[in-house]
Amino acid sequence: MLSLVRTHAFQSGRRPLSPGSRAGLGAALVLLAIVSAVELADGRPAHYIALMVAAPFLAAALASWRVVLGVGAVATAIGSTFALTEPNTSLVTAVNVAGIALATGIAAAVAAVRQRQAERIAELSKLAAVAQQAVLRPLGPQVGTLMVAGRYISSSTTAEIGGDLYEAIDTPYGVRIIIGDVRGKGLDAVRLASIVLGSYRHVAYERADLRAVVADLDRAVARNVGDEDFVTAALVEERGGTLTIVNCGHPPPLLLRRGAVIPLEPPAPAPPLGFMPVVRPRVERLEPGDRLLLFTDGLGEARRDGEFFPTADRAWRLLGHGTVGDGLASLETALVEWVHGRLDDDIALVLMEYAGPVSDATAPVPSWEVGAAEG
């Protein structure tokens, strides 16, 4: 019998009440019960039925307009019952009952508007999430010979959209990774991030030298931003166990090696993309088991009571275990706990691990040596 009831309810198109509707309905019914109890205890004539006007408005704050109409109908029925029990229904009592009915209509209209706005906001949040996923494709778990994981931590609980970007691709010149941060937030920042990533996904396959990649990205940014807009970025290339890093005004990556954390500062500072940066590569020879953390400045700026998150001090303990994905999950958990869930800026994280040299005897020539090799 129970299964038949459930089947009938499903076929009739009825859906269970949402948590908000249940809460609004429950609060309104409690209010009606309290007013009714007070009215019964007070006796005739009816003095308190005007308070039932609040019931549909209370439901409208959380519930759907259909629930509001139901609550209003119940409130009107209860008010009418108290009015009819009077020997001679007074004008005030009649006006109070009419007021409950009128309030029900107004509250239902308010609930309908609120519900449409809530649905619109939910739809926009879904579109924002889709846009973010289109800009930031999932990384890893393996790109070329590297184990790679990426993570995006939004500072907003209502949207997961911003101007932080990352990408890792396997090119003829080795595995190339970019991480960047667009000045600003919102759709304009996402638009510029998509331009940078679109250009990068093209030129990373075409340019042998990372400095040429930076020059192309700089032109792409300059064509699409204002005078005060820019993009900080760090580009990494791993080829044959050799790591090359160029930095355009971005926080330096952290190299995790045998329990030590080494900031890979650039040989010379360079401005962000959009300001014609002239970069000088930093070259490091990787060892098996090395891990490299790339991050945006939201990580460096995360603080609690004026104290910044100790990234360098805790990096090895958080990132040096399990897979690269496990490491980023541990870092995010520790970071959110540190700031008590309140971040001032979005954060993009990329963690890569170098397992060791490939068995191929003909290891490719790093990009900064291509010209010399051709000569």
Short mmCIF file of C-alpha atoms in Angstrom, two decimals, residues 12 20 22 35 56 80 92 110 122 130 157 183 192 212 219 229 231-232 304 313 337 345 358:
data_model
loop_
_atom_site.label_atom_id
_atom_site.label_comp_id
_atom_site.label_asym_id
_atom_site.label_seq_id
_atom_site.Cartn_x
_atom_site.Cartn_y
_atom_site.Cartn_z
CA SER A 12 0.86 13.19 -9.97
CA GLY A 20 13.31 26.15 3.16
CA ARG A 22 9.52 22.98 5.41
CA VAL A 35 -2.18 32.53 18.54
CA PRO A 56 1.83 34.00 5.64
CA SER A 80 -13.12 32.87 10.35
CA VAL A 92 -13.16 44.82 13.82
CA VAL A 110 6.43 38.36 -2.35
CA ALA A 122 21.21 29.66 -8.65
CA VAL A 130 30.59 26.11 -15.97
CA THR A 157 30.97 30.89 -0.94
CA ARG A 183 44.18 41.87 -11.65
CA LEU A 192 41.13 38.01 -19.58
CA ALA A 212 59.13 33.93 -26.85
CA ARG A 219 51.01 41.09 -26.63
CA ASP A 229 45.29 46.00 -15.93
CA VAL A 231 48.45 39.54 -15.37
CA THR A 232 51.19 38.14 -13.14
CA ARG A 304 44.72 35.19 10.67
CA ASP A 313 57.46 26.40 7.04
CA GLU A 337 41.50 26.08 9.08
CA ASP A 345 41.39 36.39 -2.42
CA VAL A 358 62.86 8.70 -18.79
#
